[in-house]
């Protein structure tokens, strides 16, 4: 990111360029389809009492007619000052930053996947009929000089026959993840409405935003309806979105309040945009620093402990049902239907372990003459990976084993596990990052058959080192004779080699390094939830009748 001084100089130069020319600001056909919003953002924390805290800061955002935006009708200064589809402008809207890229959607001639097409695909996937949509507003923070911040909240106002139909809240967190809540007007709205707002919903909180809150509780969302782009008239829209985080306790209490209120609305044109940027050149760049500062204050000054980051809810509700409740579970309730639309990118080590795991499944399925299906929480129904028997014509092969997983942590667990039983206990029960359609078949697949003796002294030494590292992860009681027995070799070690040792060592060191980093920064997690202690929390067989019954098979 460019330095603040450079950005200030750049903003000043642009302001001088446009104002000194005294170019007339002639209204265009699109002048009522785009607005600059000067907002006041306020946050208040009420619970716990010792951590009460409030702050307010100004931001800039845009309210844009999505149809006119994607037609290019809102570009300014020949695309230099404002442009859709490119970060190479002073301000812009980059479609890659929004929603999720669904397979099968048509790209534009510039290779872009339009936001509107992604919005339609998302709604259809979750069961809504998109026929009759006439207008869409998008309220969001634009990129600035090529930099796109985390954009905490983007709001879509979707209209059918010029009436507000659905509001979508696209929420981004600082971990690079995205989630969308869908709120339909007239459906599951609160019986009593707060004065000053046109719509109000209460729905389960499902996405991890603040590390100082678990995922329990409910959001209460208040919005004021704004006219559609085609019926706006001469007024200046000033949208307001207010959120309460309500505890799941009895009686429920308001834990947090956040509100974004447009205090001033200006037509989006060259002069207004340059004037806003000249007055506050860093307004679009300070979101992340502000969030970081407040997190530092709450953790180190207010002494709030951190909850580990859970994976977002699965893209498909059917997959989420199979995965069941995760650690840091979600409260039950209705309303706010939606799902995950963005996940963290895999690290190089995670990608390596996943590919190693998939290679093993492919080889093992052929050897056992079975079909294995691997399903990620971020997969659509066309992304499932099938290993083993090929599909014949239009006949769908019923898998003998389906493995569902939330994150690449599952692959690391299975590679580090001293036995498939250890892996199943940790992944399925303790950490709840995966599950399988058949536990017995899962154990069979990951149990080596036909052990071949190892004659080479080098291979014996490598195997001894690998197994020693794996056993070090177990809690002390897990290394006794009465505990789950360790396998002589992990099934994912196709051949004992230096590569196997390197992979296990890197995974082991990544766990230890995480602990050292948090120790050095004096970061405190909620007691018992420390990420590096997952193997120390390993469940005993008695905690699961299913896994316990086969731990010695």
XYZ file of C-alpha atoms in Angstrom:
553
model
C 0.000 0.000 0.000
C 1.307 3.455 -0.900
C 2.401 5.689 1.907
C -0.073 8.268 3.283
C 2.076 11.163 2.033
C 2.022 9.846 -1.538
C -1.728 9.357 -1.384
C -2.262 12.886 -0.066
C -0.135 14.332 -2.859
C -1.989 12.251 -5.414
C -5.369 13.420 -4.131
C -4.208 17.030 -4.161
C -2.942 16.744 -7.716
C -6.212 15.278 -8.893
C -8.186 17.976 -7.102
C -6.074 20.690 -8.713
C -6.450 19.104 -12.134
C -10.227 19.029 -12.021
C -10.927 22.261 -10.193
C -8.442 24.481 -12.051
C -9.941 23.463 -15.372
C -13.332 24.618 -14.036
C -15.025 22.020 -16.133
C -18.812 22.198 -15.904
C -20.471 19.358 -14.123
C -23.228 18.642 -16.616
C -25.855 16.223 -15.279
C -26.060 12.987 -17.230
C -28.742 10.369 -17.638
C -27.041 8.450 -14.843
C -26.808 11.317 -12.344
C -29.639 9.890 -10.231
C -28.217 6.380 -10.258
C -25.057 6.876 -8.183
C -24.281 8.670 -4.922
C -21.387 9.316 -2.572
C -22.367 8.616 1.021
C -20.615 10.369 3.891
C -21.257 7.988 6.773
C -20.934 7.953 10.515
C -20.090 4.470 11.805
C -20.683 3.806 15.492
C -19.886 0.719 17.573
C -20.832 0.120 21.196
C -20.005 -2.910 23.335
C -22.188 -3.380 26.411
C -21.123 -6.835 27.608
C -19.171 -7.952 29.509
C -19.565 -4.938 31.771
C -15.822 -4.558 32.399
C -15.276 -4.235 28.636
C -17.865 -1.543 27.890
C -16.540 0.544 25.043
C -17.811 2.843 22.256
C -16.304 4.632 19.284
C -17.436 6.533 16.177
C -15.605 7.370 12.981
C -16.445 8.747 9.492
C -16.290 6.702 6.294
C -17.026 7.128 2.611
C -19.067 4.675 0.579
C -20.997 4.615 -2.680
C -24.629 3.821 -3.424
C -24.826 2.617 -7.031
C -27.433 1.273 -9.391
C -25.937 -2.109 -10.225
C -27.335 -2.162 -13.764
C -25.901 1.258 -14.644
C -22.610 0.414 -12.923
C -22.076 -2.723 -14.989
C -23.140 -0.983 -18.208
C -20.208 1.403 -17.712
C -22.536 4.376 -17.421
C -21.129 5.481 -14.078
C -17.444 5.664 -15.101
C -15.865 9.075 -14.532
C -12.925 10.823 -16.165
C -12.806 8.230 -18.944
C -12.319 5.605 -16.303
C -9.323 7.286 -14.710
C -11.229 8.771 -11.760
C -13.852 6.028 -11.301
C -14.289 2.763 -13.176
C -16.110 -0.511 -12.898
C -14.111 -3.689 -13.416
C -10.585 -2.435 -12.836
C -8.416 -1.457 -9.902
C -6.308 0.811 -12.157
C -8.228 3.995 -11.348
C -8.394 6.408 -8.459
C -11.611 4.745 -7.262
C -13.296 1.659 -8.615
C -15.519 -1.340 -8.092
C -13.722 -4.639 -8.691
C -16.286 -7.462 -9.184
C -13.812 -10.131 -8.046
C -14.096 -8.693 -4.518
C -17.822 -9.418 -4.278
C -19.859 -12.547 -3.667
C -18.573 -15.809 -5.129
C -17.463 -16.875 -8.590
C -19.861 -19.670 -9.557
C -18.902 -22.139 -12.248
C -20.888 -21.960 -15.482
C -21.605 -18.219 -15.395
C -20.833 -16.229 -18.523
C -17.977 -13.752 -18.322
C -17.982 -10.369 -20.050
C -15.776 -9.548 -23.035
C -13.224 -8.206 -20.512
C -13.146 -11.544 -18.690
C -15.188 -10.271 -15.729
C -17.876 -12.183 -13.887
C -20.606 -9.557 -13.334
C -21.784 -8.909 -9.786
C -25.417 -9.124 -10.922
C -24.875 -12.607 -12.397
C -23.208 -13.780 -9.186
C -26.040 -12.278 -7.149
C -28.644 -14.127 -9.219
C -26.701 -17.404 -8.910
C -26.451 -17.007 -5.146
C -30.196 -16.375 -4.773
C -31.128 -19.301 -7.002
C -28.811 -21.617 -5.113
C -30.639 -20.758 -1.900
C -34.093 -21.260 -3.365
C -35.289 -17.805 -4.440
C -37.053 -17.068 -7.726
C -35.170 -14.252 -9.440
C -37.793 -13.643 -12.134
C -39.168 -10.148 -11.895
C -36.110 -8.413 -10.427
C -36.180 -4.860 -11.792
C -33.572 -2.850 -9.886
C -30.636 -3.358 -7.517
C -28.744 -0.861 -5.388
C -25.300 -1.790 -4.103
C -23.926 0.132 -1.121
C -20.204 -0.465 -0.689
C -16.743 1.016 -0.177
C -14.814 1.346 -3.463
C -11.179 0.524 -4.014
C -8.754 3.445 -3.815
C -5.600 3.808 -5.967
C -5.670 0.046 -6.568
C -6.157 -0.942 -2.932
C -9.291 -2.802 -1.863
C -9.742 -2.897 1.881
C -11.651 -5.576 3.762
C -14.985 -3.779 3.053
C -16.712 -4.985 6.242
C -20.282 -4.583 4.967
C -21.778 -4.408 1.485
C -25.562 -4.080 1.252
C -27.665 -5.074 -1.775
C -31.201 -3.684 -2.030
C -33.100 -5.826 -4.543
C -36.444 -4.745 -6.007
C -39.288 -6.521 -7.767
C -41.754 -4.259 -9.552
C -40.010 -1.279 -7.864
C -40.866 -2.679 -4.407
C -38.055 -3.632 -2.043
C -37.988 -7.457 -2.057
C -34.742 -8.645 -0.493
C -31.841 -7.102 1.392
C -28.525 -8.978 1.316
C -25.803 -8.214 3.843
C -22.415 -9.304 2.503
C -20.067 -9.390 5.498
C -16.269 -9.629 5.255
C -13.964 -10.340 8.172
C -10.263 -9.650 8.646
C -9.435 -13.333 7.994
C -10.279 -13.014 4.281
C -13.648 -14.766 4.622
C -17.090 -13.700 3.371
C -20.668 -14.518 4.305
C -24.062 -13.373 2.989
C -27.273 -13.016 4.996
C -30.512 -12.838 2.967
C -33.407 -10.898 4.502
C -36.747 -10.974 2.682
C -39.222 -8.171 3.346
C -42.448 -9.351 4.914
C -40.964 -12.768 5.778
C -39.858 -13.586 9.335
C -39.814 -9.914 10.225
C -40.191 -8.936 13.874
C -43.777 -8.350 15.003
C -42.768 -5.121 16.747
C -40.745 -2.613 14.742
C -38.484 0.094 16.156
C -39.656 3.620 15.204
C -37.562 5.222 12.468
C -36.980 1.982 10.554
C -39.086 0.317 7.859
C -37.939 -3.283 8.323
C -36.595 -5.332 11.212
C -35.450 -8.967 11.421
C -33.968 -11.146 14.167
C -31.923 -14.149 13.006
C -29.092 -16.414 14.231
C -25.564 -15.074 14.034
C -23.667 -17.451 11.733
C -20.376 -15.806 10.806
C -17.233 -15.166 12.851
C -16.418 -11.455 12.662
C -15.014 -10.374 16.024
C -12.494 -12.705 17.684
C -13.906 -11.602 21.049
C -17.316 -13.191 20.455
C -18.354 -16.764 19.905
C -21.003 -17.531 17.267
C -23.895 -17.901 19.700
C -26.649 -15.327 19.824
C -28.729 -13.441 17.306
C -28.547 -10.364 15.121
C -31.380 -7.876 15.083
C -31.151 -5.883 11.873
C -32.926 -2.560 11.301
C -33.013 -0.822 7.907
C -34.837 2.085 6.305
C -36.183 1.377 2.838
C -34.909 3.582 0.006
C -36.722 3.997 -3.329
C -35.507 1.894 -6.235
C -33.132 3.496 -8.773
C -35.970 3.901 -11.277
C -38.335 5.628 -8.795
C -35.912 7.728 -6.760
C -37.146 11.123 -7.896
C -35.361 14.244 -6.691
C -34.573 13.106 -3.170
C -31.105 12.164 -1.931
C -31.025 8.641 -0.425
C -29.583 8.297 3.072
C -29.616 4.592 3.943
C -29.241 3.446 7.538
C -28.299 -0.057 8.658
C -28.298 -0.868 12.349
C -27.365 -4.172 14.010
C -27.756 -5.449 17.556
C -25.972 -8.596 18.710
C -28.283 -10.254 21.218
C -27.173 -12.967 23.599
C -28.692 -16.453 23.531
C -29.219 -16.307 27.312
C -32.483 -15.816 29.175
C -33.383 -13.054 29.335
C -31.639 -11.970 26.100
C -29.422 -8.903 26.349
C -27.929 -6.561 23.784
C -24.203 -7.313 23.733
C -23.129 -5.093 20.833
C -24.567 -2.327 18.696
C -23.280 -1.182 15.302
C -24.813 1.415 13.018
C -23.796 2.915 9.695
C -25.729 6.091 8.951
C -25.413 8.238 5.833
C -25.183 11.763 7.224
C -24.808 13.306 3.755
C -25.542 12.074 0.231
C -24.013 13.616 -2.913
C -24.479 12.705 -6.591
C -21.467 10.760 -7.854
C -19.700 13.034 -10.316
C -16.110 14.064 -10.882
C -16.231 17.248 -8.830
C -17.950 15.696 -5.811
C -15.696 12.656 -5.792
C -12.491 14.696 -6.038
C -13.702 17.083 -3.327
C -14.467 14.207 -0.939
C -11.097 12.558 -1.560
C -9.229 15.853 -1.191
C -10.863 16.534 2.179
C -10.304 13.006 3.478
C -7.653 11.300 1.329
C -7.231 8.367 3.739
C -10.911 7.744 4.465
C -10.967 4.622 2.270
C -7.719 3.232 3.693
C -8.254 3.457 7.435
C -10.807 0.684 7.956
C -8.293 -2.077 8.659
C -6.025 0.075 10.883
C -9.064 1.136 12.912
C -10.227 -2.449 13.338
C -6.713 -3.509 14.347
C -6.414 -0.708 16.882
C -9.787 -1.503 18.484
C -8.911 -5.218 18.651
C -5.595 -4.364 20.331
C -7.428 -2.134 22.825
C -10.065 -4.756 23.687
C -7.519 -7.553 24.082
C -4.701 -5.838 25.918
C -6.544 -3.057 27.749
C -10.014 -4.490 28.333
C -8.578 -8.019 28.791
C -11.014 -9.809 26.481
C -9.808 -13.280 25.440
C -9.916 -14.564 21.876
C -12.101 -17.285 20.383
C -10.390 -19.373 17.671
C -11.634 -18.742 14.149
C -14.245 -21.310 13.042
C -14.757 -22.122 9.384
C -17.724 -20.389 7.693
C -20.974 -22.296 7.265
C -20.899 -24.601 4.222
C -21.885 -23.252 0.831
C -24.630 -25.900 0.541
C -27.083 -26.505 3.392
C -27.052 -30.248 2.656
C -23.291 -30.399 3.262
C -23.682 -28.393 6.469
C -26.262 -30.900 7.727
C -23.808 -33.754 7.199
C -21.000 -31.888 8.951
C -23.193 -31.127 11.957
C -22.398 -28.667 14.725
C -18.880 -27.295 14.677
C -16.920 -26.131 17.664
C -18.115 -22.622 18.461
C -21.641 -23.618 17.308
C -24.426 -21.450 15.925
C -27.657 -20.766 17.818
C -30.801 -22.289 16.367
C -33.480 -20.125 14.806
C -35.142 -18.958 11.611
C -34.470 -16.086 9.243
C -31.241 -14.700 7.859
C -30.899 -17.526 5.363
C -27.589 -17.478 3.549
C -24.216 -19.114 3.526
C -20.472 -18.832 3.171
C -19.262 -17.181 -0.031
C -15.564 -16.729 0.698
C -12.901 -18.766 2.455
C -9.256 -18.315 3.315
C -6.835 -19.218 0.576
C -4.885 -22.422 1.095
C -1.292 -22.044 2.182
C 1.411 -23.886 0.247
C 1.662 -26.465 3.018
C -2.129 -26.961 3.083
C -2.218 -27.395 -0.690
C 0.598 -29.938 -0.500
C -1.157 -31.982 2.201
C -4.491 -31.871 0.328
C -2.939 -33.093 -2.903
C -1.065 -35.809 -1.021
C -4.360 -36.871 0.584
C -6.220 -36.902 -2.743
C -3.463 -38.957 -4.388
C -3.783 -41.476 -1.577
C -7.584 -41.664 -1.976
C -7.271 -42.236 -5.714
C -4.760 -45.066 -5.235
C -6.649 -46.589 -2.313
C -10.029 -46.534 -4.089
C -8.566 -48.411 -7.062
C -6.866 -50.923 -4.783
C -10.056 -51.612 -2.793
C -12.309 -51.385 -5.889
C -14.597 -48.847 -4.224
C -15.798 -45.304 -4.880
C -14.850 -42.493 -2.515
C -16.360 -39.010 -2.670
C -14.575 -36.043 -1.066
C -16.756 -33.019 -0.281
C -15.535 -29.669 1.023
C -17.731 -27.179 2.856
C -16.869 -24.685 0.112
C -17.902 -27.004 -2.758
C -20.948 -26.579 -4.954
C -22.608 -29.799 -6.114
C -20.480 -29.841 -9.286
C -17.199 -29.622 -7.355
C -17.323 -32.958 -5.519
C -14.243 -35.086 -6.171
C -14.837 -38.742 -6.969
C -12.122 -41.397 -6.661
C -12.385 -44.978 -7.850
C -15.014 -46.394 -10.186
C -15.741 -44.062 -13.106
C -19.273 -42.901 -13.875
C -20.872 -44.886 -16.709
C -22.935 -42.711 -19.037
C -25.619 -40.821 -17.129
C -25.642 -43.371 -14.314
C -24.473 -41.809 -11.081
C -22.185 -44.037 -9.061
C -23.213 -44.353 -5.422
C -20.061 -43.808 -3.341
C -19.057 -46.446 -0.816
C -17.614 -43.689 1.357
C -18.246 -39.948 1.441
C -15.906 -37.744 3.454
C -17.080 -34.234 4.334
C -14.574 -31.703 5.651
C -14.561 -28.035 6.676
C -10.906 -27.114 6.193
C -7.472 -28.394 5.237
C -6.829 -28.956 8.928
C -8.435 -32.355 8.335
C -5.642 -33.438 5.976
C -2.963 -32.401 8.459
C -4.740 -34.382 11.186
C -4.806 -37.562 9.106
C -1.151 -37.218 8.073
C -0.053 -36.643 11.678
C -2.351 -39.272 13.218
C -0.563 -42.268 14.789
C -3.531 -44.390 13.636
C -6.789 -43.889 11.671
C -8.663 -44.157 14.975
C -6.696 -41.236 16.395
C -7.448 -39.239 13.246
C -11.173 -40.021 13.374
C -11.414 -39.093 17.068
C -9.667 -35.773 16.611
C -11.240 -34.753 13.285
C -14.786 -36.032 13.872
C -15.262 -35.459 17.604
C -12.737 -33.186 19.250
C -12.199 -30.568 16.534
C -15.282 -31.387 14.425
C -13.650 -30.463 11.144
C -14.839 -33.533 9.223
C -17.178 -36.498 9.179
C -17.735 -39.628 7.101
C -20.784 -41.464 5.798
C -19.439 -44.730 7.231
C -17.016 -44.790 10.136
C -16.139 -48.466 9.587
C -15.359 -47.875 5.907
C -13.316 -44.805 6.813
C -11.169 -46.842 9.212
C -10.755 -49.581 6.585
C -9.604 -47.105 3.943
C -6.982 -45.581 6.242
C -5.718 -48.873 7.675
C -2.745 -50.381 5.878
C -3.210 -53.907 4.607
C -0.528 -56.412 3.653
C 2.362 -54.848 5.544
C 5.669 -55.408 3.836
C 8.762 -55.784 6.016
C 11.235 -52.917 5.916
C 14.766 -54.168 5.336
C 16.627 -50.921 4.711
C 18.247 -49.366 7.768
C 17.624 -45.908 6.314
C 13.901 -46.606 5.848
C 13.665 -47.998 9.372
C 15.309 -44.871 10.749
C 12.963 -42.617 8.779
C 9.910 -44.571 9.931
C 11.102 -44.447 13.525
C 11.522 -40.648 13.329
C 8.109 -40.126 11.744
C 6.307 -42.294 14.287
C 8.169 -40.661 17.176
C 7.001 -37.209 16.065
C 3.423 -38.422 15.724
C 3.395 -39.888 19.216
C 4.736 -36.636 20.696
C 1.511 -34.897 19.703
C -0.616 -37.153 21.900
C -1.484 -36.239 25.483
C 0.556 -38.245 28.039
C -2.342 -40.582 28.774
C -2.631 -41.283 25.044
C 0.803 -42.909 24.970
C 0.041 -45.646 27.518
C -0.657 -49.292 26.754
C -4.353 -48.838 27.645
C -4.807 -46.079 25.092
C -5.641 -46.420 21.399
C -2.794 -48.402 19.842
C -0.659 -46.618 17.272
C -0.305 -48.172 13.838
C 3.120 -49.358 12.777
C 2.766 -47.121 9.713
C 0.352 -44.364 8.677
C -1.527 -45.438 5.528
C -0.784 -42.100 3.875
C 2.923 -42.944 3.957
C 2.887 -44.755 0.638
C 6.611 -45.182 0.832
C 8.835 -44.295 3.721
C 10.963 -41.500 2.299
C 12.570 -38.226 3.160
C 9.484 -36.520 1.683
C 7.250 -38.183 4.287
C 9.551 -37.045 7.069
C 9.699 -33.476 5.738
C 5.899 -33.221 5.513
C 5.385 -34.518 9.060
C 8.152 -32.288 10.446
C 6.718 -29.185 8.748
C 3.230 -29.886 10.066
C 4.595 -30.515 13.551
C 6.702 -27.333 13.473
C 3.753 -25.259 12.235
C 1.851 -26.250 15.396
C 4.788 -25.352 17.636
C 5.486 -22.122 15.755
C 1.890 -20.997 16.203
C 2.242 -21.481 19.951
C 5.520 -19.516 20.048
C 4.071 -16.596 18.060
C 1.061 -16.238 20.324
C 3.277 -16.584 23.402
C 5.600 -13.846 22.169
C 2.699 -11.488 21.458
C 1.047 -12.400 24.785
C -2.151 -13.308 22.988
C -4.711 -15.050 25.196
C -7.292 -17.516 23.917
C -10.402 -18.583 25.775
C -9.103 -21.264 28.144
C -9.179 -24.733 26.604
C -9.557 -23.502 23.027
C -5.904 -22.859 22.104
C -5.394 -23.960 18.445
C -2.008 -25.571 19.119
C -3.472 -27.828 21.821
C -5.894 -29.746 19.607
C -4.026 -33.040 20.030
C -3.912 -32.482 23.800
C -7.697 -32.249 23.755
C -7.999 -35.588 21.982
C -11.164 -37.348 23.117
C -10.946 -40.715 24.799
C -12.793 -43.674 23.230
C -15.349 -43.546 26.036
C -16.635 -40.241 24.701
C -17.815 -41.854 21.478
C -19.515 -45.229 21.433
C -19.092 -45.506 17.656
C -15.394 -44.710 17.479
C -14.679 -46.379 20.786
C -16.162 -49.659 19.546
C -13.662 -49.904 16.700
C -10.542 -48.393 18.166
C -8.957 -51.806 18.566
C -10.104 -53.342 15.297
